[in-house]
Short mmCIF file of C-alpha atoms in Angstrom, two decimals:
data_model
loop_
_atom_site.label_atom_id
_atom_site.label_comp_id
_atom_site.label_asym_id
_atom_site.label_seq_id
_atom_site.Cartn_x
_atom_site.Cartn_y
_atom_site.Cartn_z
CA MET A 1 0.00 0.00 0.00
CA SER A 2 1.37 3.41 -1.02
CA PHE A 3 1.68 6.34 1.40
CA GLY A 4 -1.09 8.21 -0.41
CA ASN A 5 -3.58 5.39 0.22
CA LEU A 6 -2.99 5.34 3.98
CA LYS A 7 -5.64 6.84 6.23
CA ILE A 8 -4.84 10.34 7.51
CA PRO A 9 -4.12 9.15 11.10
CA GLN A 10 -1.83 6.48 9.65
CA LYS A 11 0.01 9.10 7.58
CA LEU A 12 0.56 11.22 10.68
CA MET A 13 1.65 8.20 12.71
CA ALA A 14 4.11 7.15 9.98
CA VAL A 15 5.80 10.57 9.92
CA PHE A 16 5.90 10.85 13.70
CA ALA A 17 7.15 7.24 14.00
CA VAL A 18 10.13 8.02 11.75
CA MET A 19 10.90 11.14 13.80
CA LEU A 20 10.57 9.20 17.04
CA ALA A 21 12.82 6.41 15.76
CA THR A 22 15.47 8.98 14.83
CA ILE A 23 15.28 10.65 18.23
CA MET A 24 15.44 7.27 19.99
CA ALA A 25 18.48 6.24 17.95
CA MET A 26 20.18 9.50 18.85
CA GLY A 27 19.25 8.98 22.51
CA VAL A 28 20.64 5.44 22.56
CA ALA A 29 23.89 6.59 20.96
CA LEU A 30 24.25 9.43 23.48
CA TYR A 31 23.45 7.08 26.38
CA VAL A 32 26.06 4.52 25.29
CA ASN A 33 28.59 7.31 24.87
CA LYS A 34 27.70 8.65 28.32
CA VAL A 35 28.19 5.22 29.90
CA ASN A 36 31.58 4.85 28.23
CA LEU A 37 32.52 8.34 29.37
CA GLY A 38 31.51 7.47 32.93
CA HIS A 39 33.75 4.40 32.89
CA SER A 40 36.60 6.51 31.55
CA VAL A 41 36.12 9.02 34.36
CA GLU A 42 36.27 6.19 36.90
CA ARG A 43 39.51 4.92 35.38
CA THR A 44 40.89 8.46 35.41
CA GLU A 45 40.10 8.86 39.10
CA ARG A 46 41.75 5.50 39.82
CA ALA A 47 44.87 6.60 37.93
CA TYR A 48 44.95 9.88 39.90
CA GLU A 49 44.64 7.95 43.17
CA MET A 50 47.42 5.57 42.14
CA LEU A 51 49.62 8.51 41.13
CA ARG A 52 49.03 10.21 44.49
CA ALA A 53 49.80 6.95 46.35
CA ALA A 54 53.03 6.50 44.32
CA ASP A 55 54.06 10.08 45.13
CA THR A 56 53.39 9.40 48.81
CA ALA A 57 55.49 6.23 48.68
CA ALA A 58 58.35 8.08 46.98
CA PHE A 59 58.14 10.89 49.54
CA ARG A 60 58.16 8.46 52.50
CA LEU A 61 61.07 6.57 50.99
CA THR A 62 63.05 9.79 50.81
CA ARG A 63 62.16 10.60 54.41
CA GLN A 64 63.47 7.17 55.45
CA GLU A 65 66.79 7.92 53.70
CA ASN A 66 67.01 11.29 55.43
CA SER A 67 66.16 9.80 58.82
CA LEU A 68 68.83 7.12 58.40
CA ARG A 69 71.45 9.73 57.52
CA GLY A 70 70.33 11.95 60.40
CA PHE A 71 70.75 9.05 62.82
CA LEU A 72 74.19 8.12 61.53
CA LEU A 73 75.41 11.72 61.67
CA SER A 74 74.00 12.57 65.12
CA GLY A 75 73.57 9.22 66.85
CA ASP A 76 70.17 10.49 68.05
CA PRO A 77 67.71 7.54 68.32
CA TYR A 78 64.87 10.01 67.54
CA TYR A 79 65.63 9.55 63.85
CA VAL A 80 65.34 5.76 64.11
CA LYS A 81 61.98 6.16 65.84
CA ARG A 82 60.77 8.50 63.08
CA LEU A 83 61.99 6.06 60.43
CA GLU A 84 60.38 2.96 61.93
CA GLU A 85 57.21 4.41 63.45
CA ALA A 86 56.24 7.19 61.03
CA HIS A 87 57.84 6.98 57.60
CA LYS A 88 57.97 3.20 57.16
CA PRO A 89 54.25 2.59 58.10
CA LYS A 90 53.11 5.41 55.77
CA PHE A 91 55.31 4.02 53.00
CA LEU A 92 53.77 0.56 53.40
CA LYS A 93 50.28 2.07 53.67
CA ALA A 94 50.80 3.80 50.31
CA LEU A 95 51.81 0.47 48.77
CA ASP A 96 48.71 -1.18 50.24
CA LYS A 97 46.55 1.54 48.68
CA ILE A 98 48.18 0.91 45.30
CA LYS A 99 47.38 -2.80 45.71
CA THR A 100 43.75 -1.97 46.46
CA LEU A 101 43.53 0.34 43.43
CA ALA A 102 45.06 -2.40 41.26
CA ASP A 103 41.84 -4.37 41.84
CA GLY A 104 43.38 -7.67 40.77
CA ASP A 105 45.24 -6.29 37.73
CA THR A 106 48.25 -8.59 37.39
CA GLU A 107 50.52 -5.96 35.80
CA ASP A 108 49.78 -3.37 38.52
CA LEU A 109 50.27 -5.98 41.25
CA ALA A 110 53.56 -7.05 39.66
CA ARG A 111 54.82 -3.46 39.82
CA VAL A 112 53.84 -3.23 43.50
CA THR A 113 55.60 -6.56 44.19
CA ALA A 114 58.74 -5.16 42.54
CA VAL A 115 58.64 -2.18 44.92
CA GLU A 116 58.18 -4.45 47.95
CA THR A 117 61.01 -6.74 46.90
CA ALA A 118 63.40 -3.85 46.26
CA TYR A 119 62.39 -2.18 49.52
CA ALA A 120 62.99 -5.40 51.50
CA ASN A 121 66.47 -5.59 49.94
CA TYR A 122 67.09 -1.91 50.79
CA ARG A 123 66.19 -2.50 54.41
CA LYS A 124 68.34 -5.65 54.57
CA LYS A 125 71.45 -4.01 53.06
CA ALA A 126 71.19 -0.43 54.35
CA ILE A 127 68.56 0.43 56.95
CA GLU A 128 68.89 -2.52 59.33
CA PRO A 129 72.75 -2.66 59.27
CA GLY A 130 72.85 1.12 59.58
CA GLU A 131 70.60 1.10 62.66
CA GLN A 132 72.69 -1.69 64.29
CA LEU A 133 76.13 -0.25 63.51
CA GLY A 134 75.10 3.33 64.19
CA ALA A 135 73.89 2.51 67.69
CA ASP A 136 77.51 1.84 68.79
CA PRO A 137 79.93 4.80 68.49
CA ALA A 138 82.75 2.33 67.80
CA THR A 139 81.05 0.95 64.71
CA ARG A 140 79.29 4.12 63.58
CA PRO A 141 82.00 4.96 61.01
CA GLN A 142 81.20 1.65 59.30
CA ALA A 143 77.54 2.63 59.22
CA VAL A 144 78.39 6.03 57.74
CA GLU A 145 80.22 4.22 54.92
CA LEU A 146 76.89 2.61 53.99
CA VAL A 147 75.31 5.98 53.11
CA ARG A 148 78.24 7.60 51.36
CA ASN A 149 77.86 8.69 47.72
CA ASP A 150 77.25 5.64 45.54
CA GLY A 151 77.50 3.46 48.63
CA VAL A 152 75.51 0.41 49.57
CA ALA A 153 72.44 2.49 50.53
CA ASP A 154 72.38 4.37 47.22
CA GLN A 155 72.74 1.18 45.24
CA ALA A 156 70.00 -0.54 47.26
CA VAL A 157 67.50 2.34 47.17
CA GLY A 158 67.85 2.84 43.40
CA PRO A 159 65.71 -0.20 42.44
CA VAL A 160 63.01 0.94 44.90
CA GLU A 161 62.89 4.35 43.29
CA ASP A 162 62.86 2.79 39.81
CA ALA A 163 59.96 0.49 40.75
CA ILE A 164 57.96 3.44 42.15
CA GLU A 165 58.77 5.45 39.03
CA ALA A 166 57.35 2.58 36.92
CA ILE A 167 54.05 2.85 38.82
CA THR A 168 54.06 6.64 38.37
CA LYS A 169 54.79 6.38 34.64
CA ASN A 170 52.04 3.81 34.11
CA ALA A 171 49.52 6.01 35.94
CA GLU A 172 50.53 9.04 33.84
CA GLU A 173 50.16 7.02 30.62
CA GLU A 174 46.72 5.85 31.74
CA LEU A 175 45.71 9.46 32.48
CA ALA A 176 46.85 10.52 29.02
CA THR A 177 44.95 7.62 27.42
CA GLU A 178 41.74 8.38 29.32
CA ALA A 179 42.01 12.10 28.57
CA ALA A 180 42.17 11.30 24.87
CA ALA A 181 39.26 8.86 25.22
CA GLN A 182 37.16 11.46 27.03
CA GLN A 183 37.93 14.07 24.40
CA LYS A 184 36.92 11.60 21.70
CA ALA A 185 33.71 10.72 23.57
CA SER A 186 32.86 14.40 23.93
CA LEU A 187 33.45 14.96 20.21
CA GLN A 188 31.32 11.92 19.35
CA SER A 189 28.49 13.22 21.55
CA THR A 190 28.65 16.58 19.80
CA ILE A 191 28.63 14.94 16.38
CA VAL A 192 25.76 12.58 17.27
CA LEU A 193 23.75 15.47 18.70
CA ALA A 194 24.39 17.71 15.69
CA VAL A 195 23.65 14.95 13.17
CA GLY A 196 20.57 13.89 15.14
CA ILE A 197 19.22 17.44 15.18
CA LEU A 198 19.88 17.88 11.46
CA VAL A 199 18.32 14.52 10.58
CA THR A 200 15.31 15.18 12.81
CA ALA A 201 14.87 18.63 11.29
CA GLY A 202 15.19 17.13 7.81
CA ILE A 203 12.61 14.47 8.60
CA ALA A 204 10.29 17.10 10.07
CA ILE A 205 10.60 19.26 6.96
CA ALA A 206 10.25 16.30 4.62
CA GLY A 207 7.31 15.01 6.65
CA GLY A 208 5.68 18.41 6.54
CA LEU A 209 6.12 18.61 2.78
CA LEU A 210 4.91 15.03 2.37
CA LEU A 211 1.83 15.65 4.49
CA THR A 212 1.21 18.91 2.66
CA GLY A 213 1.27 17.07 -0.64
CA ALA A 214 -0.74 14.12 0.67
CA ILE A 215 -3.36 16.02 2.69
CA ALA A 216 -3.31 19.81 2.49
CA ARG A 217 -3.12 20.17 -1.29
CA PRO A 218 -5.77 17.53 -2.04
CA VAL A 219 -8.07 19.11 0.56
CA ALA A 220 -7.54 22.55 -0.99
CA ALA A 221 -8.21 21.14 -4.47
CA MET A 222 -11.31 19.35 -3.16
CA THR A 223 -12.57 22.54 -1.50
CA ASN A 224 -12.14 24.46 -4.76
CA ALA A 225 -13.96 21.74 -6.69
CA MET A 226 -16.82 21.77 -4.19
CA ARG A 227 -17.12 25.56 -4.46
CA ARG A 228 -17.30 25.35 -8.24
CA LEU A 229 -19.81 22.52 -8.04
CA ALA A 230 -21.88 24.51 -5.56
CA ALA A 231 -21.78 27.44 -8.02
CA GLY A 232 -23.27 25.17 -10.67
CA ASP A 233 -20.12 24.30 -12.62
CA ASN A 234 -20.80 20.61 -13.24
CA SER A 235 -17.88 20.31 -15.65
CA VAL A 236 -15.36 20.54 -12.82
CA ALA A 237 -13.02 17.54 -12.49
CA ILE A 238 -13.14 15.97 -9.03
CA PRO A 239 -9.58 15.45 -7.66
CA ALA A 240 -8.25 12.53 -5.58
CA MET A 241 -10.39 9.91 -7.34
CA GLY A 242 -9.15 6.38 -6.65
CA ARG A 243 -7.48 7.23 -3.34
CA LYS A 244 -8.15 4.82 -0.46
CA ASP A 245 -8.04 7.34 2.39
CA GLU A 246 -10.62 9.79 3.79
CA ILE A 247 -9.94 12.24 0.95
CA GLY A 248 -10.77 9.50 -1.55
CA ASP A 249 -14.01 8.86 0.35
CA MET A 250 -14.77 12.57 0.19
CA ALA A 251 -14.05 12.58 -3.55
CA GLY A 252 -16.50 9.69 -4.03
CA ALA A 253 -19.21 11.59 -2.16
CA VAL A 254 -18.60 14.74 -4.22
CA VAL A 255 -18.77 12.70 -7.45
CA TYR A 256 -22.12 11.32 -6.28
CA PHE A 257 -23.48 14.81 -5.78
CA LYS A 258 -21.99 15.94 -9.09
CA ASP A 259 -23.67 13.06 -10.94
CA ALA A 260 -26.89 13.77 -9.09
CA ALA A 261 -26.70 17.43 -10.09
CA ILE A 262 -26.03 16.53 -13.72
CA GLU A 263 -28.88 14.05 -13.72
CA LYS A 264 -31.14 16.61 -12.11
CA ILE A 265 -30.29 19.16 -14.77
CA ARG A 266 -31.02 16.59 -17.45
CA ILE A 267 -34.42 15.85 -15.93
CA GLU A 268 -35.16 19.54 -15.52
CA GLN A 269 -34.26 20.21 -19.14
CA ALA A 270 -36.53 17.37 -20.30
CA ALA A 271 -39.35 18.62 -18.11
CA ALA A 272 -38.87 22.15 -19.42
CA GLU A 273 -39.21 20.94 -23.03
CA GLU A 274 -42.38 19.03 -22.20
CA ARG A 275 -44.02 21.99 -20.46
CA GLN A 276 -43.12 24.79 -22.84
CA ALA A 277 -46.81 25.28 -23.64
CA ALA A 278 -47.79 26.21 -20.14
CA GLU A 279 -45.98 29.40 -19.11
CA GLY A 280 -47.30 29.32 -15.62
CA GLU A 281 -46.22 25.74 -15.05
CA ARG A 282 -42.86 26.48 -16.62
CA ALA A 283 -42.38 29.49 -14.36
CA ALA A 284 -43.39 27.41 -11.32
CA ASN A 285 -41.07 24.63 -12.39
CA GLU A 286 -38.22 27.11 -12.91
CA ALA A 287 -38.82 28.54 -9.45
CA GLU A 288 -38.85 25.04 -8.01
CA LYS A 289 -35.64 24.23 -9.86
CA ALA A 290 -33.97 27.37 -8.53
CA ALA A 291 -35.08 26.50 -5.01
CA ASP A 292 -33.77 22.97 -5.45
CA ARG A 293 -30.40 24.26 -6.69
CA GLU A 294 -30.09 26.62 -3.75
CA ALA A 295 -30.98 23.81 -1.33
CA LEU A 296 -28.45 21.51 -2.98
CA ALA A 297 -25.75 24.20 -2.87
CA ALA A 298 -26.52 24.95 0.79
CA GLU A 299 -26.40 21.24 1.63
CA MET A 300 -23.01 20.78 -0.06
CA ILE A 301 -21.54 23.88 1.59
CA ASP A 302 -22.97 22.83 4.93
CA ARG A 303 -21.62 19.30 4.55
CA PHE A 304 -18.23 19.84 2.91
CA GLY A 305 -17.43 23.53 3.29
CA PRO A 306 -15.61 23.63 6.68
CA LEU A 307 -12.35 21.78 6.86
CA PRO A 308 -12.10 18.72 9.16
CA PRO A 309 -10.62 19.60 12.62
CA GLU A 310 -7.63 17.30 12.09
CA THR A 311 -6.77 19.01 8.81
CA ASP A 312 -7.26 22.47 10.34
CA SER A 313 -4.94 21.57 13.24
CA LEU A 314 -2.34 20.13 10.86
CA LEU A 315 -2.35 23.30 8.73
CA LYS A 316 -1.87 25.35 11.90
CA VAL A 317 1.07 23.18 12.96
CA VAL A 318 2.68 23.67 9.53
CA ALA A 319 2.11 27.44 9.85
CA ILE A 320 3.58 27.43 13.35
CA LYS A 321 6.74 25.66 12.14
CA GLY A 322 7.16 28.29 9.46
CA LEU A 323 6.73 31.08 12.00
CA CYS A 324 9.33 29.39 14.26
CA ARG A 325 11.86 29.56 11.44
CA GLU A 326 11.03 33.21 10.74
CA ALA A 327 11.37 34.17 14.41
CA ASN A 328 14.40 31.87 15.08
CA VAL A 329 12.38 30.12 17.80
CA ALA A 330 13.80 26.74 18.80
CA LYS A 331 10.96 25.71 21.09
CA ILE A 332 7.64 27.01 22.40
CA ASP A 333 5.70 25.48 25.30
CA VAL A 334 2.08 26.61 25.81
CA GLY A 335 0.17 25.69 28.95
CA PRO A 336 -3.09 26.68 30.61
CA LYS A 337 -1.54 29.76 32.27
CA GLY A 338 1.05 30.94 29.80
CA ALA A 339 3.71 30.19 27.21
CA VAL A 340 7.53 30.08 27.11
CA ALA A 341 9.51 30.53 23.88
CA SER A 342 13.26 29.93 23.55
CA PHE A 343 15.45 31.05 20.63
CA ARG A 344 18.08 29.09 18.76
CA ASN A 345 21.49 29.91 20.23
CA ASP A 346 19.64 32.43 22.47
CA GLU A 347 19.66 34.92 19.58
CA PHE A 348 16.88 37.15 18.20
CA ALA A 349 17.18 39.03 14.93
CA ASN A 350 15.83 42.33 16.28
CA PRO A 351 16.39 42.44 20.07
CA LEU A 352 15.82 46.22 20.32
CA ASP A 353 12.28 46.03 18.89
CA LEU A 354 11.58 42.99 21.06
CA MET A 355 12.60 44.80 24.25
CA GLN A 356 10.53 47.85 23.27
CA PHE A 357 7.51 45.67 22.59
CA VAL A 358 7.94 43.82 25.90
CA ALA A 359 8.26 47.15 27.74
CA LYS A 360 4.95 48.33 26.25
CA ASN A 361 3.25 45.03 27.10
CA SER A 362 5.02 44.30 30.39
CA LEU A 363 1.85 42.99 32.07
CA ILE A 364 1.70 40.08 29.62
CA TRP A 365 5.14 39.78 27.97
CA LYS A 366 8.47 39.32 29.77
CA VAL A 367 12.05 38.35 28.89
CA ARG A 368 13.75 36.10 31.45
CA PRO A 369 17.49 36.30 32.28
CA ASP A 370 18.01 33.06 30.31
CA GLN A 371 16.81 34.90 27.15
CA LYS A 372 13.46 33.07 27.06
CA VAL A 373 10.24 34.98 26.35
CA VAL A 374 7.32 34.41 28.75
CA VAL A 375 3.74 35.31 27.78
CA LYS A 376 0.90 35.17 30.30
CA GLY A 377 -2.55 34.00 29.25
CA GLU A 378 -5.54 31.77 29.95
CA TRP A 379 -5.74 28.91 27.43
CA GLU A 380 -7.69 25.96 28.81
CA THR A 381 -8.18 23.80 25.71
CA PRO A 382 -5.60 22.41 23.24
CA ALA A 383 -7.27 24.37 20.43
CA GLN A 384 -6.88 27.62 22.40
CA ARG A 385 -3.21 26.83 23.08
CA LEU A 386 -2.59 26.12 19.39
CA ASP A 387 -4.17 29.47 18.47
CA ALA A 388 -2.13 31.19 21.19
CA ALA A 389 1.12 29.67 19.89
CA GLU A 390 0.31 30.89 16.37
CA LYS A 391 -0.45 34.44 17.60
CA ILE A 392 2.70 34.62 19.76
CA LEU A 393 4.93 33.35 16.95
CA THR A 394 3.28 35.71 14.47
CA GLN A 395 4.16 38.63 16.74
CA LEU A 396 7.75 37.41 17.21
CA ALA A 397 8.18 36.88 13.47
CA LYS A 398 6.89 40.41 12.87
CA LEU A 399 9.33 41.83 15.42
CA ALA A 400 12.20 39.81 13.93
CA LYS A 401 11.57 41.34 10.50
CA GLY A 402 11.52 44.83 12.05
#
């Protein structure tokens, strides 16, 4: 079945279904992109946490080196206490946090294990011997030799620092990767939104044109044919013959009345020829014929003259869309107590005239700080709101043209 043979509600549903499918597809794409972006943000936060924990571990490792040197230089056991009771626990706590953030990742856990192994070796070769030898003044010079430049301590702490640096470098690479992924996701969202809007607008325009060609034009042609038929022009061609929708049904009814009118004229002409001898009867018959024609015309106008409500509403919607383009209105919401209109990119072609108009009609019209126009009114029924939207947009279009 072709689009033209669909019933009018089916035509409307088909156009709106295509628009809805497009909007839903755009929504699904944006939702999937949002979910992926959320996961990327979580990974970014994890990388930041791991980077902070690695920095803490590196800082506490340095403090342990300094405390060991302070002890060996001064012999003050305060430095050993700081090393063992403050810096070492915080160093190990930072490593535990990195383990937790690894969440079972074998590569991350392997890097943490490398730090622990190197740190255990550092303690075995430098910290523990240094604490033992430094406690006795006689052996303290031997302990000092451990921390000299490129001594045992420096050689032992190097692998610890390298292992921590590996964790830091991996976290920084992950941050860079996620930043690029988030930028890509943001760009994809923008593209999907822009393409979705353009496609939806294209479908709306195409749907409007399609409905205009499938409904509005045939109705206008039918109305013109009915007017001519009502005026007595029985030679008029009836449009939309053969269609399977309501307009085709209307065309069939109009053809019936046209044939009836033609048949009636034929009968009247035959009767007139038969009664030419009686002037009075002819005059009476002519008067009767005129009365019949007027009654027939009145019946056709009464039956087919006004447009159907659905068609009238559709034509208003098409007019409203045109006014929206003229006034650069992106959206208009009309409720029982008022209406709110927003402009595309918050821009109006003639803001000075708009502000002057609003100032003169400040009891009804207002411009909000977010650049939206508010109009007060009482519109209880959908038909009243549709009329109100058309009047408001007409005024805005007029102001936009200056």
